[in-house]
């Protein structure tokens, strides 16, 4: 079942077209990856769907035009983690996660018991409960990313958007974040949409992929059917080898650039 339907999406920045007549669907309760070369419009697409950037075209959430939602109503349905999010250096993990309850607060409203419940729950889900009194600035990269995911979870959203969630993390912490998102998807039924650069993460962890090049849709579908060495040749101008992994899935190893 489709939860978000994008039709003829166009986005321009400083009068330069970035996304051009893009149409695709995001399936409910699935892990979706948006992939493509640098500068192709992946992050712009994510921001347009999230109502961060203006656009033309039509985007519906559960068959309702996203422009018809109030800001708080939309934030209760969809949480967004942009690239390299910023917070005050002296904020604690708990206070950061509590910020995720903003869509449920009235003006000058105090924390309710429901707020406390969801903050505690989000900290538990991300393994950050024991670190709730730590300053965000003292955390490792992987811990900090889990804290930000906890903040998004505290919104109790139906959909979680993440823009390159494993950027700047080592291999261990990349897998930790990907496995956390996979678990949240399976155990909570959370719809997760990620901009990814690692195609092997796309193959290993996601159920649906949207491929963009120069602001236009190349294809979408099951990563097992879509992401292969031919896609790397066509979209990235890269030659690659394919390998069978011990878990039965495929992996791709780029070996050379295609001479233009």
Coordinates of N, CA and C in Angstrom, one line a residue:
X1 N 0.8 -1.2 0.0 CA 0.0 0.0 0.0 C 0.9 1.2 0.0
X2 N 0.5 2.2 -0.8 CA 1.2 3.5 -0.9 C 0.9 4.5 0.2
X3 N 1.9 5.0 0.9 CA 1.6 6.1 1.9 C 1.8 7.5 1.4
X4 N 2.8 7.6 0.5 CA 3.1 8.9 -0.1 C 3.2 8.7 -1.6
X5 N 2.5 9.6 -2.3 CA 2.4 9.5 -3.8 C 2.9 10.9 -4.3
X6 N 4.0 10.8 -5.1 CA 4.5 12.1 -5.7 C 4.3 12.1 -7.2
X7 N 3.7 13.2 -7.7 CA 3.3 13.3 -9.1 C 3.9 14.6 -9.7
X8 N 4.7 14.5 -10.7 CA 5.1 15.6 -11.5 C 5.8 16.7 -10.6
X9 N 6.6 16.2 -9.7 CA 7.3 17.1 -8.8 C 8.4 17.9 -9.5
X10 N 8.4 19.2 -9.3 CA 9.4 20.1 -9.9 C 9.8 21.1 -8.8
X11 N 11.2 21.2 -8.7 CA 11.7 22.1 -7.7 C 12.9 22.9 -8.4
X12 N 12.8 24.2 -8.2 CA 13.9 25.1 -8.7 C 14.5 25.9 -7.5
X13 N 15.8 26.0 -7.6 CA 16.5 26.8 -6.6 C 17.3 27.9 -7.3
X14 N 17.0 29.2 -6.9 CA 17.6 30.3 -7.6 C 17.4 30.3 -9.1
X15 N 16.2 29.9 -9.5 CA 15.7 29.8 -10.9 C 16.4 28.7 -11.7
X16 N 17.1 27.8 -11.0 CA 17.7 26.7 -11.6 C 16.9 25.4 -11.4
X17 N 16.4 24.7 -12.4 CA 15.6 23.5 -12.2 C 16.5 22.4 -11.6
X18 N 16.1 21.9 -10.4 CA 16.9 20.8 -9.8 C 16.1 19.5 -9.9
X19 N 14.8 19.5 -9.7 CA 14.0 18.3 -9.8 C 13.0 18.6 -10.9
X20 N 12.8 17.6 -11.9 CA 12.1 17.8 -13.1 C 11.0 16.7 -13.3
X21 N 9.8 17.1 -13.0 CA 8.6 16.2 -13.3 C 8.9 14.8 -12.7
X22 N 9.2 14.7 -11.5 CA 9.5 13.5 -10.8 C 8.2 12.8 -10.3
X23 N 8.0 11.6 -10.6 CA 6.8 10.9 -10.1 C 7.2 9.5 -9.6
X24 N 6.8 9.2 -8.3 CA 7.1 7.9 -7.7 C 6.2 7.7 -6.5
X25 N 6.3 6.5 -5.9 CA 5.5 6.2 -4.7 C 6.4 5.7 -3.6
X26 N 6.0 6.0 -2.4 CA 6.7 5.4 -1.2 C 5.7 4.4 -0.5
X27 N 6.1 3.1 -0.5 CA 5.2 2.1 0.1 C 5.1 2.2 1.6
X28 N 4.0 2.0 2.2 CA 3.8 2.0 3.6 C 4.5 0.8 4.3
X29 N 5.0 1.1 5.5 CA 5.7 0.1 6.3 C 6.9 -0.6 5.7
X30 N 7.5 0.2 4.8 CA 8.7 -0.4 4.1 C 9.9 0.6 4.4
X31 N 11.1 0.0 4.0 CA 12.3 0.8 4.0 C 12.6 1.2 2.6
X32 N 12.6 2.5 2.3 CA 12.9 3.0 1.0 C 14.2 3.8 0.9
X33 N 14.9 3.6 -0.1 CA 16.2 4.3 -0.4 C 16.0 5.2 -1.6
X34 N 16.5 6.5 -1.5 CA 16.6 7.3 -2.7 C 18.1 7.4 -3.0
X35 N 18.4 7.0 -4.2 CA 19.9 7.0 -4.6 C 20.1 7.7 -5.9
X36 N 21.3 8.0 -6.2 CA 21.7 8.7 -7.4 C 23.0 9.5 -7.2
X37 N 23.6 10.0 -8.3 CA 24.9 10.8 -8.1 C 24.7 12.0 -7.3
X38 N 25.8 12.6 -6.9 CA 25.8 13.8 -6.2 C 25.2 14.9 -7.0
X39 N 24.4 15.8 -6.4 CA 23.8 16.9 -7.1 C 22.6 16.5 -8.0
X40 N 22.1 15.3 -7.9 CA 21.0 14.8 -8.8 C 19.6 15.3 -8.3
X41 N 19.6 15.7 -7.1 CA 18.3 16.2 -6.5 C 17.7 15.3 -5.5
X42 N 18.4 14.4 -4.9 CA 17.9 13.5 -3.8 C 17.5 14.3 -2.6
X43 N 18.4 15.1 -2.0 CA 18.0 15.8 -0.8 C 17.0 16.9 -1.1
X44 N 17.0 17.5 -2.3 CA 16.0 18.4 -2.7 C 14.6 17.8 -2.7
X45 N 14.6 16.6 -3.2 CA 13.3 15.8 -3.3 C 12.8 15.6 -1.9
X46 N 13.7 15.1 -1.0 CA 13.3 14.8 0.4 C 12.7 16.1 1.0
X47 N 13.4 17.2 0.8 CA 13.0 18.5 1.4 C 11.6 19.0 0.9
X48 N 11.4 18.7 -0.4 CA 10.1 19.1 -1.0 C 9.0 18.3 -0.4
X49 N 9.2 17.0 -0.3 CA 8.1 16.2 0.3 C 7.9 16.6 1.7
X50 N 8.9 17.0 2.4 CA 8.8 17.4 3.8 C 8.3 18.8 4.0
X51 N 8.0 19.5 2.9 CA 7.5 20.9 2.9 C 8.6 21.9 3.4
X52 N 9.8 21.5 3.3 CA 10.9 22.5 3.6 C 11.2 23.4 2.5
X53 N 11.0 22.9 1.2 CA 11.2 23.6 0.0 C 9.9 23.8 -0.8
X54 N 9.7 24.9 -1.4 CA 8.5 25.1 -2.3 C 8.7 24.2 -3.5
X55 N 7.6 23.8 -4.1 CA 7.6 23.0 -5.3 C 6.3 23.1 -6.1
X56 N 6.3 22.6 -7.3 CA 5.1 22.5 -8.0 C 4.9 21.0 -8.3
X57 N 3.6 20.6 -8.6 CA 3.3 19.2 -8.7 C 2.4 18.8 -7.6
X58 N 2.1 17.5 -7.3 CA 1.2 17.1 -6.3 C 1.9 16.0 -5.5
X59 N 1.8 16.2 -4.1 CA 2.3 15.2 -3.2 C 1.1 14.9 -2.2
X60 N 0.8 13.6 -2.1 CA -0.3 13.2 -1.2 C 0.3 12.3 -0.1
X61 N -0.2 12.5 1.1 CA 0.1 11.6 2.2 C -1.2 10.9 2.6
X62 N -1.3 9.6 2.4 CA -2.5 8.8 2.7 C -3.7 9.4 1.9
X63 N -3.4 9.7 0.6 CA -4.4 10.2 -0.3 C -4.9 11.7 0.0
X64 N -4.2 12.4 0.9 CA -4.5 13.8 1.2 C -3.4 14.7 0.8
X65 N -3.6 15.7 0.1 CA -2.6 16.7 -0.4 C -1.8 17.2 0.8
X66 N -0.5 17.1 0.8 CA 0.3 17.5 2.0 C 0.2 19.0 2.2
X67 N -0.2 19.8 1.2 CA -0.3 21.3 1.5 C -1.5 21.6 2.3
X68 N -2.4 20.6 2.5 CA -3.7 20.9 3.2 C -3.5 20.6 4.7
X69 N -2.3 20.0 5.1 CA -2.0 19.8 6.5 C -1.6 21.1 7.2
X70 N -1.9 21.2 8.5 CA -1.3 22.3 9.3 C 0.2 21.8 9.6
X71 N 1.0 22.8 10.0 CA 2.4 22.4 10.2 C 2.5 21.4 11.3
X72 N 1.8 21.6 12.4 CA 1.8 20.6 13.5 C 1.2 19.3 13.1
X73 N 0.1 19.3 12.4 CA -0.5 18.1 12.0 C 0.5 17.2 11.1
X74 N 1.2 17.9 10.2 CA 2.1 17.2 9.3 C 3.3 16.7 10.1
X75 N 3.8 17.5 11.1 CA 4.9 17.0 11.9 C 4.6 15.8 12.7
X76 N 3.3 15.6 13.1 CA 2.9 14.5 13.8 C 2.9 13.2 13.0
X77 N 2.8 13.4 11.7 CA 2.8 12.3 10.7 C 4.1 11.9 10.2
X78 N 5.0 13.0 10.0 CA 6.3 12.8 9.3 C 7.4 13.5 10.0
X79 N 8.4 12.8 10.4 CA 9.6 13.4 11.1 C 10.7 13.4 10.1
X80 N 11.6 14.4 10.2 CA 12.7 14.6 9.2 C 14.0 14.8 9.9
X81 N 15.0 14.1 9.5 CA 16.4 14.3 10.0 C 17.2 14.7 8.8
X82 N 17.6 16.0 8.7 CA 18.4 16.5 7.6 C 19.9 16.1 7.8
X83 N 20.7 16.4 6.8 CA 22.1 16.2 6.9 C 22.7 17.1 8.0
X84 N 23.6 16.5 8.8 CA 24.3 17.2 9.9 C 23.4 18.2 10.7
X85 N 22.4 17.7 11.4 CA 21.5 18.6 12.1 C 22.3 19.3 13.3
X86 N 21.9 20.5 13.6 CA 22.6 21.3 14.6 C 21.7 21.5 15.9
X87 N 22.4 21.5 17.0 CA 21.8 21.8 18.3 C 22.7 22.5 19.2
X88 N 22.3 23.2 20.2 CA 23.2 23.9 21.1 C 24.2 22.9 21.8
X89 N 25.4 23.4 22.0 CA 26.4 22.4 22.5 C 26.2 22.0 23.9
X90 N 25.4 22.8 24.7 CA 25.2 22.4 26.1 C 23.9 21.7 26.3
X91 N 23.2 21.2 25.3 CA 22.0 20.5 25.4 C 22.2 19.0 25.8
X92 N 21.4 18.5 26.7 CA 21.5 17.1 27.0 C 20.7 16.2 26.0
X93 N 21.0 15.0 26.0 CA 20.3 14.0 25.2 C 18.8 14.1 25.5
X94 N 18.4 14.1 26.8 CA 17.0 14.1 27.1 C 16.3 15.4 26.6
X95 N 17.0 16.5 26.8 CA 16.3 17.8 26.3 C 16.2 17.8 24.8
X96 N 17.2 17.2 24.1 CA 17.1 17.1 22.6 C 15.9 16.2 22.2
X97 N 15.8 15.1 22.8 CA 14.7 14.2 22.5 C 13.3 14.8 22.8
X98 N 13.3 15.6 23.9 CA 12.0 16.2 24.3 C 11.6 17.2 23.3
X99 N 12.5 17.8 22.5 CA 12.2 18.7 21.5 C 11.3 18.1 20.4
X100 N 11.4 16.7 20.3 CA 10.5 16.0 19.3 C 9.0 16.1 19.7
X101 N 8.7 16.5 20.9 CA 7.3 16.6 21.3 C 6.7 17.9 20.9
X102 N 7.4 18.8 20.3 CA 6.9 20.1 19.9 C 5.6 20.1 19.2
X103 N 5.4 19.2 18.2 CA 4.1 19.2 17.5 C 2.9 18.9 18.3
X104 N 3.1 18.5 19.6 CA 1.9 18.1 20.4 C 1.7 19.2 21.5
X105 N 2.6 20.2 21.5 CA 2.5 21.2 22.6 C 1.6 22.4 22.2
X106 N 0.9 22.9 23.2 CA 0.2 24.1 23.0 C 1.2 25.3 23.2
X107 N 0.8 26.5 22.9 CA 1.7 27.6 23.1 C 2.1 27.7 24.5
X108 N 3.4 27.7 24.8 CA 3.9 27.8 26.2 C 3.5 26.6 27.1
X109 N 3.0 25.5 26.4 CA 2.6 24.3 27.1 C 3.7 23.6 27.8
X110 N 3.5 23.1 28.9 CA 4.5 22.3 29.7 C 4.4 20.8 29.3
X111 N 5.5 20.1 29.7 CA 5.6 18.7 29.4 C 4.5 18.0 30.1
X112 N 3.8 17.1 29.3 CA 2.7 16.3 29.9 C 3.2 14.9 30.2
X113 N 2.4 14.1 30.8 CA 2.8 12.7 31.1 C 2.9 12.0 29.8
X114 N 2.1 12.3 28.8 CA 2.2 11.7 27.5 C 3.6 12.0 26.9
X115 N 4.0 13.3 27.0 CA 5.3 13.7 26.5 C 6.4 12.9 27.2
X116 N 6.3 12.7 28.5 CA 7.4 12.0 29.2 C 7.4 10.5 28.8
X117 N 6.2 10.0 28.5 CA 6.1 8.6 28.1 C 6.9 8.4 26.7
X118 N 6.6 9.3 25.8 CA 7.2 9.1 24.5 C 8.7 9.4 24.4
X119 N 9.1 10.4 25.3 CA 10.5 10.6 25.4 C 11.3 9.4 25.9
X120 N 10.7 8.8 27.0 CA 11.3 7.6 27.6 C 11.3 6.5 26.6
X121 N 10.2 6.3 25.9 CA 10.1 5.2 24.9 C 11.1 5.4 23.8
X122 N 11.2 6.6 23.3 CA 12.2 6.9 22.2 C 13.6 6.6 22.6
X123 N 13.9 7.0 23.8 CA 15.3 6.8 24.4 C 15.5 5.3 24.5
X124 N 14.5 4.5 24.9 CA 14.7 3.1 25.0 C 14.8 2.4 23.6
X125 N 14.0 2.8 22.7 CA 14.1 2.2 21.4 C 15.4 2.4 20.7
X126 N 16.1 3.5 21.0 CA 17.4 3.8 20.3 C 18.6 3.4 21.2
X127 N 18.4 2.9 22.4 CA 19.4 2.5 23.3 C 20.1 3.7 23.9
X128 N 19.4 4.8 24.1 CA 20.0 6.0 24.6 C 19.6 6.3 26.0
X129 N 18.8 5.5 26.6 CA 18.2 5.8 28.0 C 19.3 6.0 29.0
X130 N 20.4 5.2 29.0 CA 21.4 5.4 30.0 C 22.3 6.6 29.7
X131 N 22.2 7.2 28.5 CA 22.9 8.4 28.2 C 22.1 9.6 28.2
X132 N 20.9 9.6 28.7 CA 20.0 10.7 28.6 C 20.4 12.0 29.3
X133 N 21.4 11.9 30.3 CA 21.8 13.1 31.0 C 23.2 13.6 30.4
X134 N 23.7 12.9 29.4 CA 24.9 13.3 28.7 C 24.7 14.5 27.8
X135 N 25.7 15.4 27.8 CA 25.7 16.5 26.8 C 25.8 15.9 25.4
X136 N 25.1 16.5 24.5 CA 25.1 16.0 23.1 C 26.6 16.1 22.5
X137 N 27.3 17.1 23.0 CA 28.6 17.4 22.5 C 29.6 16.4 22.9
X138 N 29.3 15.6 23.9 CA 30.3 14.6 24.4 C 30.1 13.2 23.8
X139 N 29.1 13.1 22.9 CA 28.8 11.8 22.3 C 29.6 11.5 21.1
X140 N 29.8 10.2 20.8 CA 30.5 9.8 19.6 C 29.5 10.1 18.4
X141 N 30.0 9.9 17.2 CA 29.2 10.2 16.0 C 28.0 9.3 16.0
X142 N 28.2 8.0 16.3 CA 27.1 7.0 16.2 C 26.1 7.3 17.3
X143 N 26.6 7.6 18.5 CA 25.6 7.9 19.6 C 24.8 9.2 19.3
X144 N 25.5 10.2 18.8 CA 24.8 11.4 18.4 C 23.7 11.2 17.4
X145 N 24.0 10.3 16.4 CA 23.0 10.0 15.4 C 21.8 9.3 16.0
X146 N 22.1 8.4 17.0 CA 21.0 7.7 17.7 C 20.1 8.6 18.5
X147 N 20.8 9.7 19.1 CA 20.0 10.7 19.8 C 19.1 11.5 18.9
X148 N 19.6 11.8 17.7 CA 18.7 12.5 16.8 C 17.6 11.7 16.3
X149 N 17.8 10.4 16.1 CA 16.8 9.5 15.7 C 15.7 9.4 16.8
X150 N 16.2 9.3 18.1 CA 15.3 9.3 19.2 C 14.4 10.6 19.2
X151 N 15.0 11.7 18.9 CA 14.2 12.9 18.9 C 13.1 12.8 17.8
X152 N 13.4 12.3 16.7 CA 12.4 12.1 15.6 C 11.4 11.1 16.1
X153 N 11.8 10.0 16.7 CA 10.8 9.0 17.2 C 9.9 9.5 18.2
X154 N 10.3 10.5 19.1 CA 9.5 11.1 20.1 C 8.3 11.8 19.5
X155 N 8.3 12.1 18.2 CA 7.2 12.7 17.5 C 6.1 11.6 17.3
X156 N 6.5 10.4 17.4 CA 5.6 9.3 17.2 C 5.0 9.4 15.7
X157 N 5.9 9.5 14.8 CA 5.5 9.7 13.4 C 5.1 8.4 12.7
X158 N 4.4 8.5 11.6 CA 4.1 7.3 10.8 C 5.3 7.1 9.8
X159 N 6.0 8.2 9.4 CA 7.0 8.1 8.4 C 8.3 8.9 9.0
X160 N 9.4 8.3 8.8 CA 10.7 8.9 9.2 C 11.6 9.1 7.9
X161 N 11.9 10.4 7.7 CA 12.8 10.7 6.6 C 14.2 11.0 7.1
X162 N 15.2 10.4 6.5 CA 16.6 10.7 6.9 C 17.5 11.0 5.7
X163 N 18.2 12.0 5.8 CA 19.1 12.4 4.6 C 20.5 12.0 5.0
X164 N 21.0 10.9 4.3 CA 22.3 10.4 4.5 C 22.6 10.1 6.0
X165 N 21.9 9.2 6.6 CA 22.0 9.0 8.1 C 23.4 8.4 8.5
X166 N 24.2 7.8 7.6 CA 25.4 7.2 7.9 C 26.6 8.0 7.6
X167 N 26.4 9.3 7.1 CA 27.5 10.1 6.7 C 28.5 10.4 7.9
X168 N 29.8 10.3 7.7 CA 30.8 10.6 8.7 C 31.0 9.5 9.7
X169 N 30.2 8.4 9.6 CA 30.3 7.3 10.6 C 31.3 6.2 10.1
X170 N 32.0 5.5 11.0 CA 32.8 4.4 10.6 C 31.9 3.2 10.2
X171 N 32.5 2.1 9.7 CA 31.7 1.0 9.3 C 30.9 0.4 10.4
X172 N 31.4 0.3 11.6 CA 30.7 -0.3 12.7 C 29.4 0.5 13.0
X173 N 29.6 1.8 13.1 CA 28.5 2.7 13.4 C 27.5 2.8 12.3
X174 N 28.0 2.7 11.1 CA 27.1 2.7 9.9 C 26.1 1.5 10.0
X175 N 26.7 0.3 10.3 CA 25.8 -0.9 10.4 C 24.9 -0.8 11.6
X176 N 25.4 -0.1 12.7 CA 24.5 0.0 13.9 C 23.3 0.9 13.6
X177 N 23.5 2.0 12.8 CA 22.4 2.8 12.5 C 21.4 2.1 11.5
X178 N 22.0 1.4 10.5 CA 21.2 0.7 9.5 C 20.4 -0.4 10.2
X179 N 21.0 -1.1 11.1 CA 20.3 -2.2 11.8 C 19.2 -1.6 12.8
X180 N 19.5 -0.4 13.4 CA 18.5 0.2 14.2 C 17.2 0.6 13.4
X181 N 17.5 1.2 12.2 CA 16.4 1.6 11.3 C 15.6 0.4 10.8
X182 N 16.3 -0.7 10.5 CA 15.7 -1.9 10.1 C 14.8 -2.5 11.2
X183 N 15.3 -2.4 12.4 CA 14.5 -2.9 13.6 C 13.2 -2.1 13.8
X184 N 13.4 -0.8 13.8 CA 12.3 0.1 13.9 C 11.2 -0.1 12.9
X185 N 11.6 -0.4 11.7 CA 10.7 -0.7 10.6 C 10.0 -2.0 10.9
X186 N 10.7 -3.0 11.2 CA 10.1 -4.3 11.4 C 9.2 -4.4 12.7
X187 N 9.7 -3.8 13.8 CA 9.0 -4.0 15.1 C 7.9 -2.9 15.2
X188 N 8.0 -1.7 14.7 CA 7.0 -0.7 14.9 C 6.2 -0.5 13.6
X189 N 6.6 -1.0 12.5 CA 5.9 -0.8 11.3 C 6.1 0.6 10.7
X190 N 7.2 1.2 11.2 CA 7.6 2.6 10.8 C 8.0 2.6 9.4
X191 N 7.4 3.5 8.6 CA 7.9 3.7 7.2 C 9.1 4.6 7.2
X192 N 10.2 4.1 6.6 CA 11.5 4.8 6.7 C 11.9 5.1 5.3
X193 N 12.3 6.4 5.0 CA 12.8 6.8 3.7 C 14.1 7.5 3.9
X194 N 15.2 7.0 3.2 CA 16.5 7.5 3.4 C 17.2 7.8 2.1
X195 N 17.9 9.0 2.1 CA 18.8 9.2 1.0 C 20.1 8.5 1.3
X196 N 20.6 7.6 0.4 CA 21.7 6.8 0.7 C 22.7 7.0 -0.5
X197 N 24.0 6.9 -0.1 CA 25.1 6.8 -1.1 C 25.6 5.4 -1.2
X198 N 25.6 4.6 -0.2 CA 26.1 3.3 -0.2 C 25.1 2.3 -0.8
X199 N 25.4 1.8 -2.0 CA 24.5 1.0 -2.7 C 24.4 -0.4 -2.1
X200 N 25.4 -0.8 -1.4 CA 25.3 -2.1 -0.7 C 24.4 -2.0 0.5
X201 N 24.3 -0.9 1.2 CA 23.3 -0.7 2.2 C 21.9 -0.7 1.6
X202 N 21.8 -0.2 0.5 CA 20.5 -0.2 -0.2 C 20.1 -1.7 -0.5
X203 N 21.0 -2.5 -1.0 CA 20.8 -3.9 -1.3 C 20.5 -4.7 0.0
X204 N 21.2 -4.4 1.1 CA 21.2 -5.2 2.3 C 19.9 -4.9 3.1
X205 N 19.5 -3.6 3.1 CA 18.5 -3.2 4.2 C 17.2 -2.7 3.7
X206 N 17.1 -2.3 2.4 CA 15.9 -1.7 2.0 C 15.0 -2.6 1.1
X207 N 13.7 -2.2 1.1 CA 12.7 -3.0 0.3 C 12.3 -2.3 -1.0
X208 N 12.6 -1.0 -1.1 CA 12.2 -0.2 -2.2 C 13.2 0.8 -2.5
X209 N 13.5 1.1 -3.8 CA 14.5 2.0 -4.2 C 14.0 3.0 -5.2
X210 N 14.3 4.2 -5.1 CA 14.0 5.3 -6.1 C 15.3 5.8 -6.6
X211 N 15.6 5.7 -7.9 CA 16.8 6.1 -8.6 C 16.6 7.4 -9.3
X212 N 17.4 8.4 -9.0 CA 17.3 9.7 -9.7 C 18.7 10.1 -10.3
X213 N 18.6 10.6 -11.5 CA 19.7 11.2 -12.2 C 19.4 12.5 -12.9
X214 N 20.1 13.5 -12.6 CA 19.9 14.9 -13.1 C 18.4 15.3 -12.9
X215 N 17.9 15.1 -11.7 CA 16.6 15.5 -11.3 C 15.5 14.8 -11.9
X216 N 15.7 13.7 -12.6 CA 14.7 12.9 -13.2 C 14.7 11.4 -12.7
X217 N 13.6 10.8 -12.8 CA 13.5 9.4 -12.3 C 14.1 8.5 -13.4
X218 N 15.0 7.6 -12.9 CA 15.6 6.6 -13.8 C 14.7 5.3 -13.7
X219 N 14.4 4.9 -12.4 CA 13.6 3.7 -12.2 C 13.3 3.7 -10.7
X220 N 12.3 2.8 -10.4 CA 12.0 2.5 -9.0 C 11.6 1.1 -8.9
X221 N 11.7 0.5 -7.7 CA 11.3 -0.9 -7.5 C 12.1 -1.6 -6.4
X222 N 12.0 -2.9 -6.4 CA 12.8 -3.7 -5.4 C 14.3 -3.6 -5.7
X223 N 15.1 -3.3 -4.7 CA 16.5 -3.2 -4.9 C 17.2 -4.4 -5.5
X224 N 16.6 -5.6 -5.2 CA 17.2 -6.8 -5.8 C 17.0 -6.9 -7.3
X225 N 16.0 -6.2 -7.8 CA 15.7 -6.2 -9.2 C 16.4 -5.0 -9.9
X226 N 16.6 -3.9 -9.2 CA 17.0 -2.7 -9.8 C 18.5 -2.4 -9.6
X227 N 19.1 -2.6 -8.5 CA 20.4 -2.2 -8.2 C 21.4 -3.3 -8.6
X228 N 22.1 -3.1 -9.7 CA 23.1 -4.1 -10.2 C 24.2 -3.3 -11.0
X229 N 25.1 -4.1 -11.5 CA 26.3 -3.4 -12.2 C 25.8 -2.6 -13.4
X230 N 24.7 -3.0 -14.0 CA 24.3 -2.2 -15.2 C 23.8 -0.8 -14.7
X231 N 23.1 -0.8 -13.5 CA 22.7 0.5 -13.0 C 23.9 1.4 -12.7
X232 N 24.9 0.8 -12.1 CA 26.1 1.6 -11.8 C 26.7 2.2 -13.1
X233 N 26.7 1.4 -14.2 CA 27.2 1.8 -15.5 C 26.4 3.0 -16.0
X234 N 25.1 2.8 -15.9 CA 24.1 3.8 -16.6 C 24.0 5.1 -15.8
X235 N 24.0 5.0 -14.4 CA 23.7 6.1 -13.6 C 25.0 6.8 -13.1
X236 N 26.0 6.0 -12.7 CA 27.2 6.5 -12.1 C 28.4 6.5 -13.0
X237 N 28.3 5.9 -14.2 CA 29.5 5.8 -15.1 C 30.6 5.0 -14.5
X238 N 30.2 3.9 -13.8 CA 31.2 3.1 -13.0 C 31.1 1.7 -13.4
X239 N 32.2 1.0 -13.6 CA 32.2 -0.4 -13.8 C 32.3 -1.1 -12.5
X240 N 31.5 -2.2 -12.3 CA 31.5 -2.8 -11.0 C 31.4 -4.4 -11.2
X241 N 31.8 -5.1 -10.2 CA 31.7 -6.5 -10.1 C 30.6 -6.8 -9.0
X242 N 29.9 -7.9 -9.2 CA 28.9 -8.4 -8.3 C 29.4 -9.6 -7.6
X243 N 29.0 -9.7 -6.3 CA 29.4 -10.9 -5.5 C 28.2 -11.4 -4.7
X244 N 28.2 -12.7 -4.4 CA 27.2 -13.3 -3.6 C 27.7 -13.2 -2.1
X245 N 26.9 -12.7 -1.2 CA 27.3 -12.6 0.2 C 26.9 -13.9 0.9
X246 N 27.4 -14.0 2.1 CA 27.1 -15.2 2.9 C 25.6 -15.2 3.4
X247 N 25.0 -14.1 3.4 CA 23.5 -14.0 3.8 C 22.6 -14.2 2.6
X248 N 23.2 -14.5 1.4 CA 22.4 -14.8 0.2 C 22.1 -13.6 -0.6
X249 N 22.5 -12.4 -0.1 CA 22.2 -11.1 -0.9 C 23.4 -10.8 -1.7
X250 N 23.3 -9.9 -2.7 CA 24.4 -9.5 -3.5 C 25.1 -8.3 -3.0
X251 N 26.3 -8.1 -3.4 CA 27.1 -6.9 -3.1 C 27.8 -6.4 -4.3
X252 N 28.0 -5.1 -4.4 CA 28.7 -4.5 -5.6 C 30.0 -3.9 -5.2
X253 N 31.0 -4.1 -6.0 CA 32.3 -3.5 -5.8 C 32.7 -2.7 -7.0
X254 N 32.7 -1.4 -6.9 CA 33.2 -0.6 -8.1 C 34.6 -0.8 -8.3
X255 N 35.0 -1.0 -9.6 CA 36.4 -1.3 -10.0 C 37.0 -0.3 -10.9
X256 N 36.2 0.5 -11.6 CA 36.8 1.4 -12.5 C 35.8 2.4 -13.0
X257 N 36.3 3.6 -13.5 CA 35.4 4.6 -14.1 C 35.3 4.3 -15.6
X258 N 34.1 4.6 -16.1 CA 33.9 4.4 -17.6 C 34.5 5.7 -18.2
X259 N 35.4 5.5 -19.1 CA 36.0 6.7 -19.8 C 35.0 7.3 -20.7
X260 N 34.8 8.7 -20.5 CA 33.8 9.4 -21.3 C 34.4 9.8 -22.6

